[in-house]
Coordinates of C-alpha atoms and ligand atoms in Angstrom, one line a residue:
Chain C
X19 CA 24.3 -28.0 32.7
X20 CA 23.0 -31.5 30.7
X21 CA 20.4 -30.8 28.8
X22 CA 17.4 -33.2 29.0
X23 CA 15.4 -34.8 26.2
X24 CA 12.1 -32.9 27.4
X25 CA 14.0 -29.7 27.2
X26 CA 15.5 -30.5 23.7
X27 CA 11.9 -31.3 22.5
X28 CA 10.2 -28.2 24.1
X29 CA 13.1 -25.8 22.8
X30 CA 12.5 -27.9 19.4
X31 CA 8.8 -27.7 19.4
X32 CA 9.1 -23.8 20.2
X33 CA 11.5 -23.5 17.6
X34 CA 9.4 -25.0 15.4
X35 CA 6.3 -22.8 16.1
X36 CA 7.7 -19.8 16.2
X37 CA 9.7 -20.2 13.0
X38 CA 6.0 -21.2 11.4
X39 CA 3.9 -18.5 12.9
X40 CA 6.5 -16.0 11.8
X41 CA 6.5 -17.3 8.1
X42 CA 2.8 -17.4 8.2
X43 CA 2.5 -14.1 9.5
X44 CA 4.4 -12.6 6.9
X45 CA 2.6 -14.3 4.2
X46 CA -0.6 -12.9 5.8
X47 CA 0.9 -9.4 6.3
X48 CA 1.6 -9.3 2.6
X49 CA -2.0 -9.8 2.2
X50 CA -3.1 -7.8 4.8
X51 CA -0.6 -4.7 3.6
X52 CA -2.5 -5.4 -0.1
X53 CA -5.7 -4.9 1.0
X54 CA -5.5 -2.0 3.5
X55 CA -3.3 -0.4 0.7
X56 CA -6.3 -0.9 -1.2
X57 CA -9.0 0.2 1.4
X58 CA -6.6 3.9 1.1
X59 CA -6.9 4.1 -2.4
X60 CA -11.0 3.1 -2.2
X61 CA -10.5 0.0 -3.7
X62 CA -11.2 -3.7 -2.4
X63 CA -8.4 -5.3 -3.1
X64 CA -6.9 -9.2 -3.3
X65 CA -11.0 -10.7 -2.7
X66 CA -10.7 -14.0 -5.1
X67 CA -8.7 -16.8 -3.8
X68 CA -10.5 -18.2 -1.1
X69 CA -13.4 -16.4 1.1
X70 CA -12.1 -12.9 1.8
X71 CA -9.0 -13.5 -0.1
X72 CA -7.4 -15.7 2.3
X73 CA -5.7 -18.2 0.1
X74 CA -4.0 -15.4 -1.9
X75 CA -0.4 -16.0 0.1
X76 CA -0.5 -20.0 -1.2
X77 CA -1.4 -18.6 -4.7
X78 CA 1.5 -16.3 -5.0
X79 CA 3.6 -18.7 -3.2
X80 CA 2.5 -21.2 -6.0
X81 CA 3.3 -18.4 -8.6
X82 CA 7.0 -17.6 -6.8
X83 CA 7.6 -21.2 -6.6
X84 CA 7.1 -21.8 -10.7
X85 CA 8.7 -18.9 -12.0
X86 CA 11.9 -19.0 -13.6
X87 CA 14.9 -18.3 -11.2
X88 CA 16.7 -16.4 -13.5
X89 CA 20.2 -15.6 -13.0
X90 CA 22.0 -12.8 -15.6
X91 CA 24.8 -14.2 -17.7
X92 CA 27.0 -11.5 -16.2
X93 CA 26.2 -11.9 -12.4
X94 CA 28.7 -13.4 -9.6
X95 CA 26.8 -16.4 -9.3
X96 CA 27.2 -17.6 -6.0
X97 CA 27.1 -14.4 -4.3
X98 CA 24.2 -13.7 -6.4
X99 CA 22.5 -16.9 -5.5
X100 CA 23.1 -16.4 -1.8
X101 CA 21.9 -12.5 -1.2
X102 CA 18.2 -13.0 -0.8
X103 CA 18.9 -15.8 1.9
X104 CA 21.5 -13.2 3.2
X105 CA 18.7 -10.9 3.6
X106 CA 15.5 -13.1 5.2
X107 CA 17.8 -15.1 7.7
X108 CA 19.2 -12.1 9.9
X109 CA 15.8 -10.5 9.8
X110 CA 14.3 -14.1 11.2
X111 CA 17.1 -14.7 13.7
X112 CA 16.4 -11.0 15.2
X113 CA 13.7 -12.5 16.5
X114 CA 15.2 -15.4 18.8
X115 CA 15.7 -12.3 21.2
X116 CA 12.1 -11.1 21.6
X117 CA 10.4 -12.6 24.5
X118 CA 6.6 -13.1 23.1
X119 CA 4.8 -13.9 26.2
X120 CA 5.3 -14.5 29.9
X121 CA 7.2 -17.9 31.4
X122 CA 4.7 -20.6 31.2
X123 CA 5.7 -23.9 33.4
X124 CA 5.3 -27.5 31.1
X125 CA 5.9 -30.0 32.8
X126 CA 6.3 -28.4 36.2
X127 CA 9.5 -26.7 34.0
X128 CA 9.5 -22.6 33.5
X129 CA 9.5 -22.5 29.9
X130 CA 10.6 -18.6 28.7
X131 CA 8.9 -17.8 25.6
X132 CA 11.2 -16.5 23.6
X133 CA 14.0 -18.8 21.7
X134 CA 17.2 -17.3 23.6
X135 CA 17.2 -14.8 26.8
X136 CA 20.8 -13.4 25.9
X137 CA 22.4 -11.1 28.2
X138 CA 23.2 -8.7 25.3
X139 CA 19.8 -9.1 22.9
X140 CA 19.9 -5.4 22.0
X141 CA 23.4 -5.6 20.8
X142 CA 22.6 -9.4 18.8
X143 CA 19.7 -7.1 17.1
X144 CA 21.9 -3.9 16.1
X145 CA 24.4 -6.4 15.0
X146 CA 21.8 -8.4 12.6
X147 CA 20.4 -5.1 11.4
X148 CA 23.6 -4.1 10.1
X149 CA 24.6 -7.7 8.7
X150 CA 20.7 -7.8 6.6
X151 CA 22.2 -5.1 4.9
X152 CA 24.9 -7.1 3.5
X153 CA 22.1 -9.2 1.9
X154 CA 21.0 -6.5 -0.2
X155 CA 24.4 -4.7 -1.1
X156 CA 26.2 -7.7 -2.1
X157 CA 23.0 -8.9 -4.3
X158 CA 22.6 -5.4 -5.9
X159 CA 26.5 -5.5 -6.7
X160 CA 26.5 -9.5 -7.5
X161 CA 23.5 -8.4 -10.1
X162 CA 26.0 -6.4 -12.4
X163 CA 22.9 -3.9 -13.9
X164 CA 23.2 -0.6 -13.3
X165 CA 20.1 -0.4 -11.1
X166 CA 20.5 -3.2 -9.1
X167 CA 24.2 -1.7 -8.2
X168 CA 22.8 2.0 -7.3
X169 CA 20.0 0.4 -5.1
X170 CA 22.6 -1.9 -3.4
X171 CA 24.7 1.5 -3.1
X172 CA 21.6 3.6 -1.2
X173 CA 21.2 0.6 0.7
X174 CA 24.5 0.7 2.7
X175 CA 24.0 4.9 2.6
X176 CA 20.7 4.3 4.2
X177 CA 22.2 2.1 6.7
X178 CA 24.9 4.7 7.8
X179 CA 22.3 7.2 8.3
X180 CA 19.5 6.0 10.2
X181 CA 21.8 3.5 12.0
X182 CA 23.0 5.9 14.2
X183 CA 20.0 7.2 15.3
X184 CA 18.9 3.6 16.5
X185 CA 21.2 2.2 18.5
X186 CA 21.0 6.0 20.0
X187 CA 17.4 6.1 20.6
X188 CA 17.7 2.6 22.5
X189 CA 20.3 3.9 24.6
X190 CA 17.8 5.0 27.2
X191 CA 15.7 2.3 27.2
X192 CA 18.9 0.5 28.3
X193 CA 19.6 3.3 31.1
X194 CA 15.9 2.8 32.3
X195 CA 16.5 -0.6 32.5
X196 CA 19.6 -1.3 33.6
X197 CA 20.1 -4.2 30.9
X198 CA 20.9 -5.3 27.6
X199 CA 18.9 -8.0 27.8
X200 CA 15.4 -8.1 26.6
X201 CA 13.7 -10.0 29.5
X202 CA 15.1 -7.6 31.7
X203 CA 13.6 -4.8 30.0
X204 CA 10.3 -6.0 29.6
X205 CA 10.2 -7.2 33.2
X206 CA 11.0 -2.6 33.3
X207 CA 7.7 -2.6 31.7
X208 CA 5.6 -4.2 34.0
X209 CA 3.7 -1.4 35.2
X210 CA 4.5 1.8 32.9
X211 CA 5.7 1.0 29.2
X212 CA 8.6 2.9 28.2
X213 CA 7.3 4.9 25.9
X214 CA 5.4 7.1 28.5
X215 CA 9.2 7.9 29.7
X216 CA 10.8 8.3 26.2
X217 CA 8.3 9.4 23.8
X218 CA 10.9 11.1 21.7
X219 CA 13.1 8.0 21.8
X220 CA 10.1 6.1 20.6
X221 CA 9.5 8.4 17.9
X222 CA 12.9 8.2 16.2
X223 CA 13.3 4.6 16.6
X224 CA 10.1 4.3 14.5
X225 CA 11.3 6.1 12.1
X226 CA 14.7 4.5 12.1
X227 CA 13.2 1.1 11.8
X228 CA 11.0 2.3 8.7
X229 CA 14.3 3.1 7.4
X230 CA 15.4 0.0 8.5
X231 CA 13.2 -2.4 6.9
X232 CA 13.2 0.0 3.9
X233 CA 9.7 0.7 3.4
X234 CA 8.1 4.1 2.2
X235 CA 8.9 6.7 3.3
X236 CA 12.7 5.1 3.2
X237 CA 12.2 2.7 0.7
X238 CA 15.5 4.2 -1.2
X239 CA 16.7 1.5 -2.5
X240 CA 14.1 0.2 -4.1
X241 CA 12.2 3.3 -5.5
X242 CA 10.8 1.6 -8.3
X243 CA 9.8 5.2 -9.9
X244 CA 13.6 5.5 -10.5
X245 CA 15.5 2.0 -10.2
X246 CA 13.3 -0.1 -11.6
X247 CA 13.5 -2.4 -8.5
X248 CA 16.4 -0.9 -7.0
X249 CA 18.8 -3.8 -5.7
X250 CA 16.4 -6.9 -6.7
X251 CA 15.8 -6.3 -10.2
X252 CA 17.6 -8.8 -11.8
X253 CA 16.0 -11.4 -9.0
X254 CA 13.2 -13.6 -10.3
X255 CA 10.6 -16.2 -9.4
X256 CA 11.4 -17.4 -5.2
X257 CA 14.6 -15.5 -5.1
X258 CA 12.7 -12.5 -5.3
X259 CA 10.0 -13.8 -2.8
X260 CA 13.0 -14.6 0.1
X261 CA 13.4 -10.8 -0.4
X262 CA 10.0 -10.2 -0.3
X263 CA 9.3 -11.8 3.0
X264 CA 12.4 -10.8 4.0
X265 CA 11.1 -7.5 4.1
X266 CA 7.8 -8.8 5.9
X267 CA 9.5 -10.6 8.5
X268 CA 11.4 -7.4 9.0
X269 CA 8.3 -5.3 9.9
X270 CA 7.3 -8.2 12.2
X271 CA 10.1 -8.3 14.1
X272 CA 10.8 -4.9 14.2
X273 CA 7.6 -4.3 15.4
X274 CA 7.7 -6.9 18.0
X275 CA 11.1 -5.1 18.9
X276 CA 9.5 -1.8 19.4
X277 CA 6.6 -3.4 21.7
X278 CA 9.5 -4.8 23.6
X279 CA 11.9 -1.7 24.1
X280 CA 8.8 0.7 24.6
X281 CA 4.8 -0.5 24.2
X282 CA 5.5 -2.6 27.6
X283 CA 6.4 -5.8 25.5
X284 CA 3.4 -8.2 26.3
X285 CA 2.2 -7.3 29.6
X286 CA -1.0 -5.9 29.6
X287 CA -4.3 -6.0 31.2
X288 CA -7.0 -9.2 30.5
X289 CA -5.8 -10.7 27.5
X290 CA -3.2 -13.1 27.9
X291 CA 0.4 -12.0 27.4
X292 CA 0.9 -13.5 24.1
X293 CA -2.0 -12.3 22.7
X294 CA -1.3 -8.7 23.8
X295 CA 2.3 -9.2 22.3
X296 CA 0.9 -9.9 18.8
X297 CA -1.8 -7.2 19.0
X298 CA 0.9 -4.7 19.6
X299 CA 3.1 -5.8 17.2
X300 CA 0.6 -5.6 14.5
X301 CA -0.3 -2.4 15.8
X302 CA 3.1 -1.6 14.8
X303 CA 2.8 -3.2 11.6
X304 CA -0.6 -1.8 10.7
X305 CA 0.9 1.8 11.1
X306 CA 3.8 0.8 8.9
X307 CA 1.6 -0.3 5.8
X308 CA -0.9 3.1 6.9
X309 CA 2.3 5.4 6.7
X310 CA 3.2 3.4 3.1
X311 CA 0.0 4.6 2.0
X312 CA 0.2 7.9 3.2
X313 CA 3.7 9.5 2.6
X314 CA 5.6 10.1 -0.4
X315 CA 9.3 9.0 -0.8
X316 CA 12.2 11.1 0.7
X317 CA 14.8 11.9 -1.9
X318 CA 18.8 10.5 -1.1
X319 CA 20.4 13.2 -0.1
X320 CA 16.8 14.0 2.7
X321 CA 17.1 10.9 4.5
X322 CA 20.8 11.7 5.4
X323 CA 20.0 15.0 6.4
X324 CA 17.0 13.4 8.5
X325 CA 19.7 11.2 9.8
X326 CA 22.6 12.7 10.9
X327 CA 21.5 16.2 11.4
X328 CA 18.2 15.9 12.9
X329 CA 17.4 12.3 14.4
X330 CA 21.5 11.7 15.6
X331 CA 21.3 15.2 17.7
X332 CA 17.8 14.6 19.0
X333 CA 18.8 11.1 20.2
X334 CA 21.8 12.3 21.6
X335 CA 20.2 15.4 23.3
X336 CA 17.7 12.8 24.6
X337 CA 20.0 10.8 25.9
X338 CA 21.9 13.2 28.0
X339 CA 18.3 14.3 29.3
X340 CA 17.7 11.0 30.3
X341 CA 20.9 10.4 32.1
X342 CA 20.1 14.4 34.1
X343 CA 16.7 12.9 34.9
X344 CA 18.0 9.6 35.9
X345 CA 20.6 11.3 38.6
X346 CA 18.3 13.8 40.0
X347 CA 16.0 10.6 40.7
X348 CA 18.6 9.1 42.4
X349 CA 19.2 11.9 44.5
Chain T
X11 CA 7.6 28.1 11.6
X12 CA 8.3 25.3 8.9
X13 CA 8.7 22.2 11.2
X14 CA 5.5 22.5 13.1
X15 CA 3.7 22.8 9.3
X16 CA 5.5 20.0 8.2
X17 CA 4.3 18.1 11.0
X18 CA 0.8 19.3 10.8
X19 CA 0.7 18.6 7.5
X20 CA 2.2 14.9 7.8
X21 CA -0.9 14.2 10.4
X22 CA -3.3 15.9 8.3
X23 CA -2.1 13.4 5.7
X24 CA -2.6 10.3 7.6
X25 CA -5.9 11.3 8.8
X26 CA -7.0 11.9 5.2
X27 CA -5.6 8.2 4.2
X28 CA -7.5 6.9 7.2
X29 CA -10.9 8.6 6.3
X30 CA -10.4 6.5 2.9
X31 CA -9.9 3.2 4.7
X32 CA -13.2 3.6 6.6
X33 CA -15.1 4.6 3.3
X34 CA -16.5 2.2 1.1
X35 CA -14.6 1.1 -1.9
X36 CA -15.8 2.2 -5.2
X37 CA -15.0 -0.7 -6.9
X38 CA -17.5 -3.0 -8.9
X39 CA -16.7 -6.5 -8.4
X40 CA -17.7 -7.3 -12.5
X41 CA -18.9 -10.7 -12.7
X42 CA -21.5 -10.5 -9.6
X43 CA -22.2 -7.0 -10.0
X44 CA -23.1 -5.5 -13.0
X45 CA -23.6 -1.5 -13.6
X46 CA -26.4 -0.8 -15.7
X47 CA -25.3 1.5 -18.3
X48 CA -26.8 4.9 -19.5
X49 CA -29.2 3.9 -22.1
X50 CA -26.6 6.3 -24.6
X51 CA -23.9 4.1 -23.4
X52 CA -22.1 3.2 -26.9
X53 CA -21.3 -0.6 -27.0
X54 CA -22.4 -3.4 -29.1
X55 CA -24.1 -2.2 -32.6
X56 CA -27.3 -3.5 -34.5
X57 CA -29.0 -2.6 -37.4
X58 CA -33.0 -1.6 -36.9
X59 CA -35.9 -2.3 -38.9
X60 CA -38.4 0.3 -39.1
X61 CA -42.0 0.1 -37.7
X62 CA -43.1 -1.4 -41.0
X63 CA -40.6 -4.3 -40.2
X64 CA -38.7 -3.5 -43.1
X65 CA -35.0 -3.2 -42.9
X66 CA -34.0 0.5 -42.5
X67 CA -30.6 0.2 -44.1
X68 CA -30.5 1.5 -47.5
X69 CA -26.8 0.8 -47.9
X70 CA -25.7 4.1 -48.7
X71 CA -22.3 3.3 -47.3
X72 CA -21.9 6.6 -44.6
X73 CA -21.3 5.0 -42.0
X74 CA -18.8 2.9 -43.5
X75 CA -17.3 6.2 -44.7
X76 CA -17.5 7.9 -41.6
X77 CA -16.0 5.2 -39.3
X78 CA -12.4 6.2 -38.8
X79 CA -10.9 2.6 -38.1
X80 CA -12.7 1.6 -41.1
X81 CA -14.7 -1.6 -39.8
X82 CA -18.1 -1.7 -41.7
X83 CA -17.9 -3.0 -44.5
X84 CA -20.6 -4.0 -47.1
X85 CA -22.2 -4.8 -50.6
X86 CA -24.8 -2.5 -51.6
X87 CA -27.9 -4.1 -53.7
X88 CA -31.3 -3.0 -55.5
X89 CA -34.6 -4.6 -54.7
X90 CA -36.6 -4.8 -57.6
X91 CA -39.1 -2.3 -56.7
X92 CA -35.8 0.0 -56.2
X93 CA -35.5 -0.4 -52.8
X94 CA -31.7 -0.3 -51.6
X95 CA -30.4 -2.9 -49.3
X96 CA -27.1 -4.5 -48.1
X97 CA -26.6 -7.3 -49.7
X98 CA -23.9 -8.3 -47.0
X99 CA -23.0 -5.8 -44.1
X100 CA -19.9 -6.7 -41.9
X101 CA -18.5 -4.7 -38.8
X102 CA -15.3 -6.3 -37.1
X103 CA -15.6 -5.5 -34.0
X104 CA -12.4 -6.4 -33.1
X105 CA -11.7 -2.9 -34.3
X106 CA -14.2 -0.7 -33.8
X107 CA -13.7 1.6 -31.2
X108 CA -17.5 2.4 -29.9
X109 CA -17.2 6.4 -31.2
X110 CA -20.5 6.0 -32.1
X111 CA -19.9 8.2 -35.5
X112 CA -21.8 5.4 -37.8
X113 CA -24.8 5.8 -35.9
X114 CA -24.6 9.3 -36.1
X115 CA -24.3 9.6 -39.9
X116 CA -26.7 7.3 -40.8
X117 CA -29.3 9.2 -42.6
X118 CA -31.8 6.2 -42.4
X119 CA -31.6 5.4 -38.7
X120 CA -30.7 1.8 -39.1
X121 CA -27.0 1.6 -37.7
X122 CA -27.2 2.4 -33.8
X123 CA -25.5 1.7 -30.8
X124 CA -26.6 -0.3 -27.7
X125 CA -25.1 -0.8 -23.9
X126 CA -24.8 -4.1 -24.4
X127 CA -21.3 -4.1 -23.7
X128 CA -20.4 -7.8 -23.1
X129 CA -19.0 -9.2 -26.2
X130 CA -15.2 -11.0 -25.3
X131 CA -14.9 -13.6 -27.3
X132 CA -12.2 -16.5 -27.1
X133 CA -11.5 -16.5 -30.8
X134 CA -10.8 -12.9 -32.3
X135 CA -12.4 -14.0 -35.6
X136 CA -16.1 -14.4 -33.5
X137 CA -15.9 -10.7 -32.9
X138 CA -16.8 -10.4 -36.9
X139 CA -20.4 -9.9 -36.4
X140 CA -22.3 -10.4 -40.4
X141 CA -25.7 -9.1 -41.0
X142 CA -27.6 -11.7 -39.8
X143 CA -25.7 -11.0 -36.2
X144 CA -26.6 -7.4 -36.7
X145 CA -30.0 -7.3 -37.5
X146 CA -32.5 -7.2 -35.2
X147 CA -36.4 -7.1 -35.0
X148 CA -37.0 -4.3 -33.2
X149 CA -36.7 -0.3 -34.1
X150 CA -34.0 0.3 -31.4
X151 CA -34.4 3.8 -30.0
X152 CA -36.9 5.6 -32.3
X153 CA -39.5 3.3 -33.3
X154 CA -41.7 6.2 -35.3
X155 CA -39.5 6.5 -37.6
X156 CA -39.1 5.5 -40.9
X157 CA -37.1 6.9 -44.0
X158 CA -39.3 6.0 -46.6
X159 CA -42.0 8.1 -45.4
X160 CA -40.3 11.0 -45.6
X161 CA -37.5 10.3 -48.3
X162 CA -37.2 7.3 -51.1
X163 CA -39.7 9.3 -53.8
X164 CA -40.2 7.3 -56.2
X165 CA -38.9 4.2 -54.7
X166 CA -41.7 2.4 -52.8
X167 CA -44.3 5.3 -52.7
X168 CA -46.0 7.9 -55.1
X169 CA -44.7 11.6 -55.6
X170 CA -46.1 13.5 -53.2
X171 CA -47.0 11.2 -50.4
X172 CA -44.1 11.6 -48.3
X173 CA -45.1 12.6 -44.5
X174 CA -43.9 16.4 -45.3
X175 CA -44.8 16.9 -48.8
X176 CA -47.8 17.7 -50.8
X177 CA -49.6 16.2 -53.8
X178 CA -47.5 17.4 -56.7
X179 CA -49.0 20.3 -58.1
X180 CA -50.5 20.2 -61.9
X181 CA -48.8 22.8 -63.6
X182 CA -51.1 22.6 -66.6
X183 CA -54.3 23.3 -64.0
X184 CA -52.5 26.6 -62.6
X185 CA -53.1 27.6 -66.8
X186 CA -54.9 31.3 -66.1
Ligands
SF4_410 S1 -18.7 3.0 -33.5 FE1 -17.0 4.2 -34.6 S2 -15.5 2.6 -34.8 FE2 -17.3 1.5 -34.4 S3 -18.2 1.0 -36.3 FE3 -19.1 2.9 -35.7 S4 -17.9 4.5 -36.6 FE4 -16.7 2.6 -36.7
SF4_411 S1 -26.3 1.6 -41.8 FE1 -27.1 3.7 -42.3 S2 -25.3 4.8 -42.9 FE2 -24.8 2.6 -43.0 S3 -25.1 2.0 -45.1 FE3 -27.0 1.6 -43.9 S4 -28.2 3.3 -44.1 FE4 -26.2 3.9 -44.8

């Protein structure tokens, strides 16, 4: 297959958009998290750059940019130069996998929106999600401060524990759809999303991608009330930011992953697709930053137990009652 | 059964967070809105005249004693007709704390506190107020009072013609 020119400069021009809505939207969610955080605690929050606040993102982006990037005279340079990037890219390349909308025709050509339809999408994002971690261990170890090395340390202990209970609670979304691919199980969607099938499935990947994107109640290896700033301590002026929106376009993709394995991915009624694709993702997103003002950390040794003795089993159990429910339908 | 309380109690917990999103904030946005202070509020001080116009101070350095950061400072001086004044009268307000205990030893009424409580200043050395800064026209809160109707014998009035006393008494007419 040649590619054309038109094709190159609509992939590029989708590239392009998506790459900027994504960084936009994380800037915004920052603000967004900031002042519903605020709203909780019956303040107003971020109100002074701009009407409503809405230049705060370029200020602190202004602020990020000026700071000193200051590296400790007893880090591993390079590797401690290249963690935050380690950490931001695989949470922005999950989402080359997420189809955003329905096929619209340019051109009299179907153009798929979403950046590549691979045939195993759910394995490329369990495979990233393991790899961001590797952003965050090596720079906690790279920092060489005590902190920075016990928050790179949770990090990877986090992993192992609600890791498990992901790629498990996905497992029957796969079995109801009969792919790995992420078109295919959207296209499962069309009519019922999955989560009126699995609702327990649903439940434990939500929690699992809280852990994932290590936000409160998970937020372990950070826990600034006892690591300072866990793994990015040491990190300073944009450094520090990369992690930041790292995090951010963490809880945007994973919540555009969780519309796509179970809130029917962007069908829905009226609106049109990709507008019902970034309502649900956001819906997602909005419960993430409700839940960080709502719950209190879990200690170490309770997220494991969460993990391997209660979410692993559940999934596992749910799995196997999938697969009974499946065969007596087939019957 | 601890799970299903757990649970309960998780949902109870988001539902209280959410009631507080929905409420409105309590916050005052400070240089567009203002709260108007209790008129007790304890801010910026001034020294009073009394109804007469005269300055109430009569220097007697009590409040300077009673501060505990020690900010007033001053020079007591004698009028010739014996009236006490300050002859200078400094408070650095850079360190005063607003406990109001000045105003409340004053014997004379003169040192009080006002809710005024604006007074940043760029230069630290601005927040010296001198007399002239402190002085005002008015009688602040009690504007019946003055000390030297009922105290200051001898000073500016006769024996005898304080608001609470009588004529002295001629002990040589009481003779039987
Ligand atoms: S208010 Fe308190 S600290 Fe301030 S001058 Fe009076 S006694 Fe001193
Ligand atoms: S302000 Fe009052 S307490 Fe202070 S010296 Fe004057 S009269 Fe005395």
């Amino acid at each position: 297959m040649t590619a054309s020119p038109l094709d190159i400069a609509l992939f590029a021009a989708k590239l392009g958009v998506v790459f900027f809505v994504i960084l936009t939207m994380a800037a915004y969610l920052v603000l967004a998290e900031r002042r519903i955080l605020a709203w909780i605690q019956d303040r107003k929050g971020p109100n002074r750059v701009g009407p409503f606040g809405m230049l705060q993102p370029l200020a602190d982006l202004i602020k990020l940019l000026t700071k000193e990037d200051f590296i400790p005279s007893a880090a591993d340079r390079w590797l401690f130069l290249l963690a935050p990037a380690m950490a931001a890219i695989p949470a922005i390349l999950t989402f080359a996998v997420i189809p955003f909308g329905a096929p619209i025709t340019i051109a009299g050509r179907q153009v798929p929106l979403l950046i590549a339809d691979l045939n195993v999408g759910v394995l490329f994002f369990l495979a990233l999600s393991s790899i961001a971690v590797y952003g965050m261990a090596i720079g906690g170890w790279a920092s060489n401060s005590k902190y920075s090395l016990l928050g790179g340390i949770r990090g990877l202990a986090q992993l192992i524990s609600y890791e498990l209970s992901m790629g498990l609670s996905l497992v029957p979304v796969i079995m109801l759809a009969h792919s790995f691919s992420l078109t295919a199980i959207v296209d499962a969607q069309s009519t019922v999303p999955f989560i009126v099938y699995q609702p327990v499935a649903f439940i434990i990947f939500l929690i699992s991608i809280t852990a994932e994107c290590k936000r409160i109640p998970f937020d372990i290896p950070e826990a600034e009330g006892e690591l300072v700033a866990g793994f990015h301590t040491e990190y300073s002026g944009m450094r520090f930011g990369l992690f930041f929106v790292g995090e951010y376009i963490n809880i945007i993709v994973l919540g555009g992953l969780a519309t796509t394995f179970f809130l029917g991915g962007w069908h829905g009624p009226f609106l049109p697709p990709v507008v019902w694709f970034t309502i649900k993702s956001l819906a997602v997103a909005f419960f993430f930053i409700w839940m960080r003002g709502t719950l209190p950390r879990l200690r170490y040794d309770q997220l494991m137990h969460l993990g391997w003795k209660v979410l692993t089993p559940l999934a596992l159990v749910n799995i196997l009652a999938t697969g009974w429910w499946l065969a007596l339908a087939a019957s | 059964m601890p799970l299903i309380s757990d649970i309960k109690a998780i949902i109870a917990g988001f539902g209280v967070t959410l009631h507080h999103m929905l409420r409105r904030p309590v916050t005052i946005q400070y240089p567009e809105e203002k709260r108007v202070p209790y008129p007790r509020f304890r801010a910026r001080i001034v020294l009073t005249r009394d109804p007469d116009g005269g300055e109430r101070c009569v220097a007697c350095y009590l409040c300077s004693a009673a501060c505990p950061v020690d900010c007033i400072s001053m020079q007591a001086a004698e009028r010739d007709d014996g009236r006490r004044y300050a002859a200078w009268f400094r408070i650095n307000f850079s360190r005063c704390i607003f406990c109001g205990l000045c105003a409340e030893a004053c014997p004379t009424l003169a040192i009080q506190m006002t809710p005024d409580y604006e007074i940043c200043k760029r230069d630290i050395m601005d927040l010296v107020y001198e007399k002239e800064d402190l002085l005002i026209d008015g009688c602040g809160k009690d504007n019946s009072y003055n000390f030297y109707h009922h105290a200051g014998i001898g000073v500016t009035q006769p024996r005898g013609a304080g608001l609470e006393e009588r004529l002295p008494v001629d002990v040589r007419s009481l003779l039987p």
